[in-house]
PDB file of C-alpha atoms and ligand atoms in Angstrom:
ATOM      1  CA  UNK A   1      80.991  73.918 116.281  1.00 52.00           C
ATOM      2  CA  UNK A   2      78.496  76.538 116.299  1.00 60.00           C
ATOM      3  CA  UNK A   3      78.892  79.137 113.028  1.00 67.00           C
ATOM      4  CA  UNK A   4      78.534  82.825 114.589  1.00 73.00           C
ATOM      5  CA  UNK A   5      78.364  83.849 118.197  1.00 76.00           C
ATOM      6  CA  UNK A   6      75.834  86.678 116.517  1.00 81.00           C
ATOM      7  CA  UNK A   7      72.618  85.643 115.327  1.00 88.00           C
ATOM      8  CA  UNK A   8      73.099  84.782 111.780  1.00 94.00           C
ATOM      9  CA  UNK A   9      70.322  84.077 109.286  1.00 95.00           C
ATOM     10  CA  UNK A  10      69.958  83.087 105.503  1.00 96.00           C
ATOM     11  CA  UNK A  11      68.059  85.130 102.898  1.00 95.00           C
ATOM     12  CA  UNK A  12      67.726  84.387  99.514  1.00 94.00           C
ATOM     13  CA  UNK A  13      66.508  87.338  96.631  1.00 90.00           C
ATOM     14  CA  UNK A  14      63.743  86.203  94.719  1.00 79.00           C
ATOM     15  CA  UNK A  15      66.384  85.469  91.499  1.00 75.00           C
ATOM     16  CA  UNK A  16      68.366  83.529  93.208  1.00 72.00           C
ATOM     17  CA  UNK A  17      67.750  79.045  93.582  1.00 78.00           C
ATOM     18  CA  UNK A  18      65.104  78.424  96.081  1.00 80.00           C
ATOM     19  CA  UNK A  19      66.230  75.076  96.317  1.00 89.00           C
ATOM     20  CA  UNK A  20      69.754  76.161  97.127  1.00 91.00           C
ATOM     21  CA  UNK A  21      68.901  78.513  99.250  1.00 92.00           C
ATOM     22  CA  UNK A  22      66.941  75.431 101.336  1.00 93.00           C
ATOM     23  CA  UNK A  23      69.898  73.686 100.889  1.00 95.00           C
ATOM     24  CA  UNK A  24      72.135  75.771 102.216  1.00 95.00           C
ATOM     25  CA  UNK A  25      70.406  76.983 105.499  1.00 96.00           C
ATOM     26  CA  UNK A  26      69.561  73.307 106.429  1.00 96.00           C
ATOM     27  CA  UNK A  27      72.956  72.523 106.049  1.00 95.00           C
ATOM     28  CA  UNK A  28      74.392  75.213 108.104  1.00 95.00           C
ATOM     29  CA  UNK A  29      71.415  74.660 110.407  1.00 94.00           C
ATOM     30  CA  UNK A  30      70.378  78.437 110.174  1.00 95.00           C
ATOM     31  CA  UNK A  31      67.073  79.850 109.761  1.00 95.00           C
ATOM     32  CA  UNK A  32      65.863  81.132 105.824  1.00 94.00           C
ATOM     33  CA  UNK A  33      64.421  83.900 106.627  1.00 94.00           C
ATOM     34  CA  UNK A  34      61.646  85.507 104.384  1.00 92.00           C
ATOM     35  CA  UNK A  35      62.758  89.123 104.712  1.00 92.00           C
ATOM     36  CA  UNK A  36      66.351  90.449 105.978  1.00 91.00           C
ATOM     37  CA  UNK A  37      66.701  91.539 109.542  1.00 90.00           C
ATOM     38  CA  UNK A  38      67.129  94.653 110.607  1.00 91.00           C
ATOM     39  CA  UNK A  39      70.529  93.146 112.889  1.00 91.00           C
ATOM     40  CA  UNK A  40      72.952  90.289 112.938  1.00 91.00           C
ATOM     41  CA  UNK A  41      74.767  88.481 110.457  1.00 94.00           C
ATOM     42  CA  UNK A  42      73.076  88.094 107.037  1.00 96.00           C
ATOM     43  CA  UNK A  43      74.517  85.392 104.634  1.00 96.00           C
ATOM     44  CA  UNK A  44      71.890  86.372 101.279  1.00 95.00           C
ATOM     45  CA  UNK A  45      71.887  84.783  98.140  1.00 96.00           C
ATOM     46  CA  UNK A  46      71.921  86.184  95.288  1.00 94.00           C
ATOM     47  CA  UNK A  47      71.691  85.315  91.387  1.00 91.00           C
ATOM     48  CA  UNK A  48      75.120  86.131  91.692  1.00 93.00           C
ATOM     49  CA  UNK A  49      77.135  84.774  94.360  1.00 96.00           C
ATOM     50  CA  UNK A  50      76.923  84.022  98.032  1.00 97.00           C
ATOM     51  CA  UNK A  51      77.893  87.200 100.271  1.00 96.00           C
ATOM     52  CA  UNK A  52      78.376  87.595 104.368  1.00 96.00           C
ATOM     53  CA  UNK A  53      76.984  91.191 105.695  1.00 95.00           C
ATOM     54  CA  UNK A  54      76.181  92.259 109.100  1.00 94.00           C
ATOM     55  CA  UNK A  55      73.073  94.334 109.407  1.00 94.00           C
ATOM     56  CA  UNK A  56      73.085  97.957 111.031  1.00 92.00           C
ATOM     57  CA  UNK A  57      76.195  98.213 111.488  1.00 91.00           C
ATOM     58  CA  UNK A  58      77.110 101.542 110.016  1.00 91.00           C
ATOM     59  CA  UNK A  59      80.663 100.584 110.432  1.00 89.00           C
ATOM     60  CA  UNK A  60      80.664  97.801 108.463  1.00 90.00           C
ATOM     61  CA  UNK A  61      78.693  98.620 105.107  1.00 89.00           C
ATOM     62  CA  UNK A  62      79.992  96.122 102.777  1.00 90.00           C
ATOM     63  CA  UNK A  63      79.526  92.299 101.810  1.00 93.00           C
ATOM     64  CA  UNK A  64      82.262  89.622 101.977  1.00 95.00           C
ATOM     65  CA  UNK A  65      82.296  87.189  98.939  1.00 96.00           C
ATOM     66  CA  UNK A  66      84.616  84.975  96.966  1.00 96.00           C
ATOM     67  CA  UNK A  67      85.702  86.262  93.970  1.00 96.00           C
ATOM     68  CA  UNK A  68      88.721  84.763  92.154  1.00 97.00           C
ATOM     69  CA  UNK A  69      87.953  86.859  89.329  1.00 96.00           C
ATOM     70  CA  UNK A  70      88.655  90.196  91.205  1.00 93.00           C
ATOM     71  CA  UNK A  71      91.725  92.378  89.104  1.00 93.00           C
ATOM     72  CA  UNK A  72      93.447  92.003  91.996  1.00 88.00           C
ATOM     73  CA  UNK A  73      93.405  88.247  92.028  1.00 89.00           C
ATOM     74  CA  UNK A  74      93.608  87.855  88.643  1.00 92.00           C
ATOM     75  CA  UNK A  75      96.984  90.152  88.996  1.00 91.00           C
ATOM     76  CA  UNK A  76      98.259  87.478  91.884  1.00 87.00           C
ATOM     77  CA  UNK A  77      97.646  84.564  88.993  1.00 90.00           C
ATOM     78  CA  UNK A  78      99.720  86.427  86.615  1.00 90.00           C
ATOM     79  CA  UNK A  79     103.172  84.887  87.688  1.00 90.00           C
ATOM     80  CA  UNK A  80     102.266  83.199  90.706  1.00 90.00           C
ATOM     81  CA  UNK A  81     105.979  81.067  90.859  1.00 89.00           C
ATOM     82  CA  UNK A  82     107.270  84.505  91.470  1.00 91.00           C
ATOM     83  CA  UNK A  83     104.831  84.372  95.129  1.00 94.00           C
ATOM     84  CA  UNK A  84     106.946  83.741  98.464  1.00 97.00           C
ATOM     85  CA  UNK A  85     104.186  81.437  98.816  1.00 97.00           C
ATOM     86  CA  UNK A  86     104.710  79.301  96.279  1.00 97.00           C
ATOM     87  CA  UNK A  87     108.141  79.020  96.641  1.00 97.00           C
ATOM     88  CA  UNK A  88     108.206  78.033 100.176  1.00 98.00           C
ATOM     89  CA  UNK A  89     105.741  75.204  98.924  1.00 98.00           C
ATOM     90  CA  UNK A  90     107.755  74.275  95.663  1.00 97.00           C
ATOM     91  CA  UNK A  91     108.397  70.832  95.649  1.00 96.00           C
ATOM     92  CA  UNK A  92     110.767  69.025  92.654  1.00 92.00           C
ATOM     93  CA  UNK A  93     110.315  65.697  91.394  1.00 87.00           C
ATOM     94  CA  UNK A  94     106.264  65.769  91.580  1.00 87.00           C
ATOM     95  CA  UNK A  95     104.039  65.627  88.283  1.00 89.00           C
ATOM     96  CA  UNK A  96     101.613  66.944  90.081  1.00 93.00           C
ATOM     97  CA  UNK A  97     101.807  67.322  94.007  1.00 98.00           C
ATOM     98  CA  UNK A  98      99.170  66.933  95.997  1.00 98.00           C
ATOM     99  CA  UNK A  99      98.948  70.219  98.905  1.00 98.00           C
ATOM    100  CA  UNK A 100      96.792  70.481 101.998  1.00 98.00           C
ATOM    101  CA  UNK A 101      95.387  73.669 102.857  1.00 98.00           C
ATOM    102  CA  UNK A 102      94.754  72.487 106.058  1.00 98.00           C
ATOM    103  CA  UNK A 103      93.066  76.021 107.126  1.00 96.00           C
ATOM    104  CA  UNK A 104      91.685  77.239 103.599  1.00 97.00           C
ATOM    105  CA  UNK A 105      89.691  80.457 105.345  1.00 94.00           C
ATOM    106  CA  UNK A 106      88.651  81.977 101.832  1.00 95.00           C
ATOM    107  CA  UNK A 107      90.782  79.615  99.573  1.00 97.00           C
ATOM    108  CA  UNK A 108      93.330  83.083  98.098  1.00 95.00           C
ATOM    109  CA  UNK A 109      96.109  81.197  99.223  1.00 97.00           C
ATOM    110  CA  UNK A 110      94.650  77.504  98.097  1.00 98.00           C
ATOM    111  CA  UNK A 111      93.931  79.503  94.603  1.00 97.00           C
ATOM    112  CA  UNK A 112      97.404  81.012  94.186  1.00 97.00           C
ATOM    113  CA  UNK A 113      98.837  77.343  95.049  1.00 97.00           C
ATOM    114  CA  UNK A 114      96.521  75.421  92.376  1.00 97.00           C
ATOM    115  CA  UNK A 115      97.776  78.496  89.861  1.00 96.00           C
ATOM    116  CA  UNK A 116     100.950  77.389  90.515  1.00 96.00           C
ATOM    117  CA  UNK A 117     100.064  73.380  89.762  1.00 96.00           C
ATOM    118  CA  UNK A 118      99.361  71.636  92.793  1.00 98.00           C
ATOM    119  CA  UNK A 119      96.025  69.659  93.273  1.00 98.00           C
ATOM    120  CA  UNK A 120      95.154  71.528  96.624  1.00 98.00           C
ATOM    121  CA  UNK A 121      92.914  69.411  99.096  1.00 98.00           C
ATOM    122  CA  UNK A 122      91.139  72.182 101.638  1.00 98.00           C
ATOM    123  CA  UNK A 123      90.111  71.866 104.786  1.00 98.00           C
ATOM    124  CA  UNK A 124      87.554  74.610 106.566  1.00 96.00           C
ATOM    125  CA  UNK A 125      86.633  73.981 110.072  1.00 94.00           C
ATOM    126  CA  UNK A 126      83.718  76.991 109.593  1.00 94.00           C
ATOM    127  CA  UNK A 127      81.083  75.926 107.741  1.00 95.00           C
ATOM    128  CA  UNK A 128      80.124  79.507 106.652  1.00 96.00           C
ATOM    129  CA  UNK A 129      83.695  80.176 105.654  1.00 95.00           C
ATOM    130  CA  UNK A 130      83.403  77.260 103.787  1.00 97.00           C
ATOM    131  CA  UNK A 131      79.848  77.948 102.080  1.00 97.00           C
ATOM    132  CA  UNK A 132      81.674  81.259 101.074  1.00 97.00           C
ATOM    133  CA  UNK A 133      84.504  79.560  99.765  1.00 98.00           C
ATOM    134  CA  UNK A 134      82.407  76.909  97.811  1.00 98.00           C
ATOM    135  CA  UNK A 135      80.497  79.691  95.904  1.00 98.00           C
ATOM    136  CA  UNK A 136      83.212  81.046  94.855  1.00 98.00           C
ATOM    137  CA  UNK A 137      85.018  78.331  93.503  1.00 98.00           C
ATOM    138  CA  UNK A 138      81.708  77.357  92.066  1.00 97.00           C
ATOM    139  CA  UNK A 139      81.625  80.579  89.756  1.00 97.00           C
ATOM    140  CA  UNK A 140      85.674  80.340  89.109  1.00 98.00           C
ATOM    141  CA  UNK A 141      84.558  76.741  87.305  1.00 98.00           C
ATOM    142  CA  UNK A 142      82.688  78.840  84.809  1.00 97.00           C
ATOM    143  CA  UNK A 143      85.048  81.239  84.267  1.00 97.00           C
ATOM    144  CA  UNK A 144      87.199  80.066  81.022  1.00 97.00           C
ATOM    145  CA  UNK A 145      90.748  81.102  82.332  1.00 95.00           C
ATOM    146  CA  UNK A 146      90.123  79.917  85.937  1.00 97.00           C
ATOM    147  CA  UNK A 147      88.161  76.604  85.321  1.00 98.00           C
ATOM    148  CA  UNK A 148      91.696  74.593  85.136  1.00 97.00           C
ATOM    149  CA  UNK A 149      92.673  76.195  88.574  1.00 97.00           C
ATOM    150  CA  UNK A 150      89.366  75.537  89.941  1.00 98.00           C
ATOM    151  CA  UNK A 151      89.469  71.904  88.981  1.00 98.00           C
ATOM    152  CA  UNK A 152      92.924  71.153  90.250  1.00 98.00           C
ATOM    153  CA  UNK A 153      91.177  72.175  94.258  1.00 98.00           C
ATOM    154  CA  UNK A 154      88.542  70.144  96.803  1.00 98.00           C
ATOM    155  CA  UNK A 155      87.118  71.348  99.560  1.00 98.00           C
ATOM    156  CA  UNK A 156      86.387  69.750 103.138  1.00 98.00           C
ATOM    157  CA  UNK A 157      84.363  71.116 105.730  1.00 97.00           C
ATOM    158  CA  UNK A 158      85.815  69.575 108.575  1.00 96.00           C
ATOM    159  CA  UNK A 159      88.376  70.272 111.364  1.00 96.00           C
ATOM    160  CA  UNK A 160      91.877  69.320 110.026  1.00 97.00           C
ATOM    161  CA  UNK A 161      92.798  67.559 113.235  1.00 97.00           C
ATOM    162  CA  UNK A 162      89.960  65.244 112.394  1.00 97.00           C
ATOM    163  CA  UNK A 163      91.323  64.479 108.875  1.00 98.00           C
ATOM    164  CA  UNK A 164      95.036  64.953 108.774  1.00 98.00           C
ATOM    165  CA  UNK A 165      95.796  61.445 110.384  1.00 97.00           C
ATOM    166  CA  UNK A 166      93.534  59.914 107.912  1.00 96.00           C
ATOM    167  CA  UNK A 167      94.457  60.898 104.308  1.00 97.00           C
ATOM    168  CA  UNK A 168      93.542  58.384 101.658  1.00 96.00           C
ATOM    169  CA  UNK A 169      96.862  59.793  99.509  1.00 97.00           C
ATOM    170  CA  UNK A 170     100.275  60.962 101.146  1.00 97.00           C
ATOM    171  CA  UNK A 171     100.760  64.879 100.317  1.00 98.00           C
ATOM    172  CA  UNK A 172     103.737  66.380  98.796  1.00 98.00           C
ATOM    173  CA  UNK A 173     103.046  69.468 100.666  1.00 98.00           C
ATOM    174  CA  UNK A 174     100.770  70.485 103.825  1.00 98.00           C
ATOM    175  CA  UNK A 175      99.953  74.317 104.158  1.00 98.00           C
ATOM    176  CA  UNK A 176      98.788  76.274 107.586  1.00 98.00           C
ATOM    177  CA  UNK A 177      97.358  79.624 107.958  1.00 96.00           C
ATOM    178  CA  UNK A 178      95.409  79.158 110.717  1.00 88.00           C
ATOM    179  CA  UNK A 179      95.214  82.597 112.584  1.00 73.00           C
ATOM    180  CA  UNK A 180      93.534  85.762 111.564  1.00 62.00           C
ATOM    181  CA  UNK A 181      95.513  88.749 112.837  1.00 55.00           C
ATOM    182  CA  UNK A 182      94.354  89.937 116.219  1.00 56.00           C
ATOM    183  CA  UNK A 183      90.991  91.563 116.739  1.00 49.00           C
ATOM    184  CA  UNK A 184      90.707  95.175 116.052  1.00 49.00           C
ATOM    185  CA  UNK A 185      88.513  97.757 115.056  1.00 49.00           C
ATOM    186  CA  UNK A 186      91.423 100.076 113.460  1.00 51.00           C
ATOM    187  CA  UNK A 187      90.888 100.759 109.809  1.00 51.00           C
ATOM    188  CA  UNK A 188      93.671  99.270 108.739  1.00 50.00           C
ATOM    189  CA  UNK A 189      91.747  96.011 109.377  1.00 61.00           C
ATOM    190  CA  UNK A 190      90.112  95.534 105.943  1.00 79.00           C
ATOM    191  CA  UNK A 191      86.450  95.241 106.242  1.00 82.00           C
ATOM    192  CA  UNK A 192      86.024  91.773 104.533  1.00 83.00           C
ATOM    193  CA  UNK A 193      88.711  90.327 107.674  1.00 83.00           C
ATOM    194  CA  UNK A 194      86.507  92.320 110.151  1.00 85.00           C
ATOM    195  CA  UNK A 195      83.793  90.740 108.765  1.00 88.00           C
ATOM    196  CA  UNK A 196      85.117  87.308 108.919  1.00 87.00           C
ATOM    197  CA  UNK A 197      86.490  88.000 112.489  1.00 85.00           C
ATOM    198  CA  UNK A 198      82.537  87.730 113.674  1.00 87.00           C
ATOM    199  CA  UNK A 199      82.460  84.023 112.733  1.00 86.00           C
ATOM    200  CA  UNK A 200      83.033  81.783 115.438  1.00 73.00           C
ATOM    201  CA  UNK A 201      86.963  81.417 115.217  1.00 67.00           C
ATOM    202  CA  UNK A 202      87.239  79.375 117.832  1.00 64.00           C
ATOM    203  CA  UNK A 203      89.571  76.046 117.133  1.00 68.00           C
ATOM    204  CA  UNK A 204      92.131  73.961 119.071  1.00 80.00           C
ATOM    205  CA  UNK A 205      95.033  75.790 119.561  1.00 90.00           C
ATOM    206  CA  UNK A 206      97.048  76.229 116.204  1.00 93.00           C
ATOM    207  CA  UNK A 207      99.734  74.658 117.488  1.00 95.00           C
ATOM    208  CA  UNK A 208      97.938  71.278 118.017  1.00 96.00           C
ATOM    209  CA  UNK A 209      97.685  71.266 113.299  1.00 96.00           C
ATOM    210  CA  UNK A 210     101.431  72.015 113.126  1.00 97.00           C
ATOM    211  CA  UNK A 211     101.980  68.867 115.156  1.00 97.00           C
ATOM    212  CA  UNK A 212      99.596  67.032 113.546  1.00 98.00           C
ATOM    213  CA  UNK A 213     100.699  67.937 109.797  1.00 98.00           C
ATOM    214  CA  UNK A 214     104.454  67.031 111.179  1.00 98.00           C
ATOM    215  CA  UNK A 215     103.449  63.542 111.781  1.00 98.00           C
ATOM    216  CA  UNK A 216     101.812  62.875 108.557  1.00 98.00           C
ATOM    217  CA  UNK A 217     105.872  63.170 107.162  1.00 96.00           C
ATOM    218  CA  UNK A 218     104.675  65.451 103.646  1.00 98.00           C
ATOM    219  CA  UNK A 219     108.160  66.388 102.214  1.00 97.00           C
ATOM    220  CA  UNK A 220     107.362  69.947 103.634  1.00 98.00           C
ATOM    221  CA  UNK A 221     105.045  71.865 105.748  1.00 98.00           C
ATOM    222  CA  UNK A 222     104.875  75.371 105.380  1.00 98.00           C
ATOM    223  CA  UNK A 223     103.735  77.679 108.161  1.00 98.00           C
ATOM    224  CA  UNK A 224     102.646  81.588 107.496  1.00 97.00           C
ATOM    225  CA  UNK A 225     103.276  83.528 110.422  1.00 95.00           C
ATOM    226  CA  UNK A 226     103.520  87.451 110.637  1.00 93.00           C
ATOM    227  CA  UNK A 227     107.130  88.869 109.805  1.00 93.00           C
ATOM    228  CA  UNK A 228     107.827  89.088 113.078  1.00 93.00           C
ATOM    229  CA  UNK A 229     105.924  86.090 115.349  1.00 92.00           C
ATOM    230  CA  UNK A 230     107.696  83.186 117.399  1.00 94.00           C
ATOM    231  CA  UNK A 231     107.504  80.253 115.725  1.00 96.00           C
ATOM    232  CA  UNK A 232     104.176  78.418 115.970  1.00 96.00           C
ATOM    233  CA  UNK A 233     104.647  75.780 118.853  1.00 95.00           C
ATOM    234  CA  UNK A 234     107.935  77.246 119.463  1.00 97.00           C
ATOM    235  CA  UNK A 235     109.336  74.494 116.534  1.00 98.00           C
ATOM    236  CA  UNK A 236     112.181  75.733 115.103  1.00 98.00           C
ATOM    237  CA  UNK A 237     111.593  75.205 111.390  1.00 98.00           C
ATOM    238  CA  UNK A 238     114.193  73.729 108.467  1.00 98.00           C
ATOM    239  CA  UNK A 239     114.140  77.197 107.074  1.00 98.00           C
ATOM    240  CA  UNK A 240     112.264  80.774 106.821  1.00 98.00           C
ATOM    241  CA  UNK A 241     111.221  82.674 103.880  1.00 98.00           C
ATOM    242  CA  UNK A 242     110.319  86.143 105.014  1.00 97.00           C
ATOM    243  CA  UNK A 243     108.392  88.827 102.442  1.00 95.00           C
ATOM    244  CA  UNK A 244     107.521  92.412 104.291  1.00 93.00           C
ATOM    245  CA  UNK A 245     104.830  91.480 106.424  1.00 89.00           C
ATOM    246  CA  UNK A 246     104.642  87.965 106.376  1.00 93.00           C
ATOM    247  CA  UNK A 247     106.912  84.954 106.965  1.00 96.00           C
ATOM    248  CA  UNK A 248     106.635  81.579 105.622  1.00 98.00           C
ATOM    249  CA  UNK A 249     108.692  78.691 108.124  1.00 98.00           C
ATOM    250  CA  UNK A 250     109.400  75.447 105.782  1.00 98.00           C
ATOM    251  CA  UNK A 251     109.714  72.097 107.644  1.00 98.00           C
ATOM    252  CA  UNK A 252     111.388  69.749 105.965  1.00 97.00           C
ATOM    253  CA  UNK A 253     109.871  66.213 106.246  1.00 95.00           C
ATOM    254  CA  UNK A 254     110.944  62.637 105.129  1.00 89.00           C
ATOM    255  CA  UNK A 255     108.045  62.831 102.427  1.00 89.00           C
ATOM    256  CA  UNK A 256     107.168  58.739 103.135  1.00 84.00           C
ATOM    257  CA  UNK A 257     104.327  57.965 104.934  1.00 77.00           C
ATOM    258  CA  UNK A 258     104.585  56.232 107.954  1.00 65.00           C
ATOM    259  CA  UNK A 259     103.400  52.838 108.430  1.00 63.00           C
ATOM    260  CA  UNK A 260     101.307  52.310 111.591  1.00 57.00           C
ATOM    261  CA  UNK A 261     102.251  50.012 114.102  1.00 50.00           C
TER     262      UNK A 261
HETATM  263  C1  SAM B   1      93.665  83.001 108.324  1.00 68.29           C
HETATM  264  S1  SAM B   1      92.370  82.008 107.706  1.00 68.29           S
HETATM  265  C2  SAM B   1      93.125  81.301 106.292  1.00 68.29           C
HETATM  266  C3  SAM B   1      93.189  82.269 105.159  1.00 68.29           C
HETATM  267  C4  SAM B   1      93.596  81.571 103.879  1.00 68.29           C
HETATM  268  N1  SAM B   1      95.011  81.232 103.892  1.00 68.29           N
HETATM  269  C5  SAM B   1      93.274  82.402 102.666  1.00 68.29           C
HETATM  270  O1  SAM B   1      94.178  82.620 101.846  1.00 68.29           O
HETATM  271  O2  SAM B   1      92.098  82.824 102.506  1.00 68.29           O
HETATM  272  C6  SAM B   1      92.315  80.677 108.818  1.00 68.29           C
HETATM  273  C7  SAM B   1      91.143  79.716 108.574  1.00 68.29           C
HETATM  274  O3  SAM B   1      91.501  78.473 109.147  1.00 68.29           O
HETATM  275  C8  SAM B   1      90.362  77.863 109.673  1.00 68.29           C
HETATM  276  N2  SAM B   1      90.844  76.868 110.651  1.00 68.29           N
HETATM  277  C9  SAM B   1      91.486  77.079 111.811  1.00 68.29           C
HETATM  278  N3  SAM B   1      91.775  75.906 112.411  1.00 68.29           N
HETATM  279  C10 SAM B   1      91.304  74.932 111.585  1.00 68.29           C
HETATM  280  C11 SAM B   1      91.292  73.508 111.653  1.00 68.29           C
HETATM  281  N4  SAM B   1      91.803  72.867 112.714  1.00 68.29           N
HETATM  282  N5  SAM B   1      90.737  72.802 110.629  1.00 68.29           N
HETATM  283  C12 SAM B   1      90.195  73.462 109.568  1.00 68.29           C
HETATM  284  N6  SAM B   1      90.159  74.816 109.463  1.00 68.29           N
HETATM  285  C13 SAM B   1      90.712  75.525 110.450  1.00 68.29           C
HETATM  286  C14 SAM B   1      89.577  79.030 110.273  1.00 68.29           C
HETATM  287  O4  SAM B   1      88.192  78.723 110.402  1.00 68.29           O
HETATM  288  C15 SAM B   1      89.841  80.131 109.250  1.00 68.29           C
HETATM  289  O5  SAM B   1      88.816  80.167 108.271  1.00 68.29           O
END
């Protein structure tokens, strides 16, 4: 798939890796460019992290990066069995469950999940998503309270489709987020979404990975939709949670993989 319908271009500062910074732009198969444009999509390198930007845009000032170690995400790890999330996912009789977060976008739900003790396999169709999300779980290894979490998740880029009929080990759980919230340029769209919303979305329909996680039989597959959405393929799930803006539908599987034909 291609990355960005906009122009989109690497740049690394001179303290960041050069060799990464190679590394990365052949592998998303986008320029390095010496200097940064004056418009587009920048991904730049830092010593610090990996960050998304788009270039004059006086709408959109800010950078996009991973960073587990925000307050606010450190506040989410506090007590995260007490997360809708990770109750709809809550599985018993598992030492440690295995979870597919078969649309990861930038791994906060995949992060919450692993906080909570599942090894969390990812799956990112966008290969700058994923870059994004691979840098940050890169610096959340170093990070003495977060290296456990960090260890306990892998990351895929690939398209889900591709890879849920293939798993080498049967999950406990499979998780789907696939859909950002509609376009819009109101302000109550937070500038890091707005910012992801100029990557190249486009995927099968998401109804097409709810199918294909129901065949794989986990013991459940849990769906976030907003509060008040149909239900994705119009499957009428096992059961609902449903928080104040979001929902999570729980399908209820046989949790024993079935044997081909
Ligand atoms: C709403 S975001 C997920 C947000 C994520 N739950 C989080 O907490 O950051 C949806 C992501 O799913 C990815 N996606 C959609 N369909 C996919 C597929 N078939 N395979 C892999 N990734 C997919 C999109 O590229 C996007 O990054």
């Amino acid at each position: 798939m291609s990355v960005s319908p906009l122009p989109l271009v690497l740049h690394a500062d001179g303290s960041s890796a050069p060799d990464r910074a190679l590394g990365l732009a052949q592998a998303l198969n986008i320029p390095l460019a010496a200097a940064p444009p004056a418009e587009g999509l920048l991904l730049r390198l830092t010593s610090e992290h990996l960050e998304l930007r788009k270039l004059g845009d006086p709408a959109l000032p800010g950078a996009l990066w991973v960073d587990f170690n925000r307050p606010a995400a450190r506040r989410r790890l506090l007590h995260p069995g007490e997360e809708l999330l990770t109750q709809a996912a809550k599985v018993r009789n598992a030492a440690q469950p295995l979870l597919i977060d078969a649309a990861a976008g930038l791994g906060r739900d995949g992060f919450l999940l692993a906080a909570s003790g599942f090894r969390v396999l990812m799956f990112e169709c966008n290969p700058v998503v994923a870059a994004l999300l691979s840098d940050g779980l890169q610096r959340a290894a170093r990070i003495v309270e977060l290296a456990d979490i960090a260890a306990r998740m892998r990351l895929t880029t690939a398209n889900a489709l591709d890879r849920l009929p293939a798993l080498a080990e049967q999950p406990d759980v499979i998780y789907l987020d696939p859909m950002f919230p509609e376009r819009s340029k109101t302000a109550k769209v937070k500038q890091d979404l707005q910012l992801l919303q100029l990557l190249d979305q486009k995927s099968e329909p998401p109804e097409q990975l709810l199918f294909a996680a129901l065949k794989v039989q986990a013991k459940k597959v849990v769906v976030k939709r907003p509060l008040k959405g149909p239900f994705l393929g119009e499957r009428v799930p096992s059961y609902s949670l449903r928080g104040k803006a979001v929902r999570f539908d729980v399908y209820v599987g046989s949790g024993k993989k079935r044997e081909s034909p």
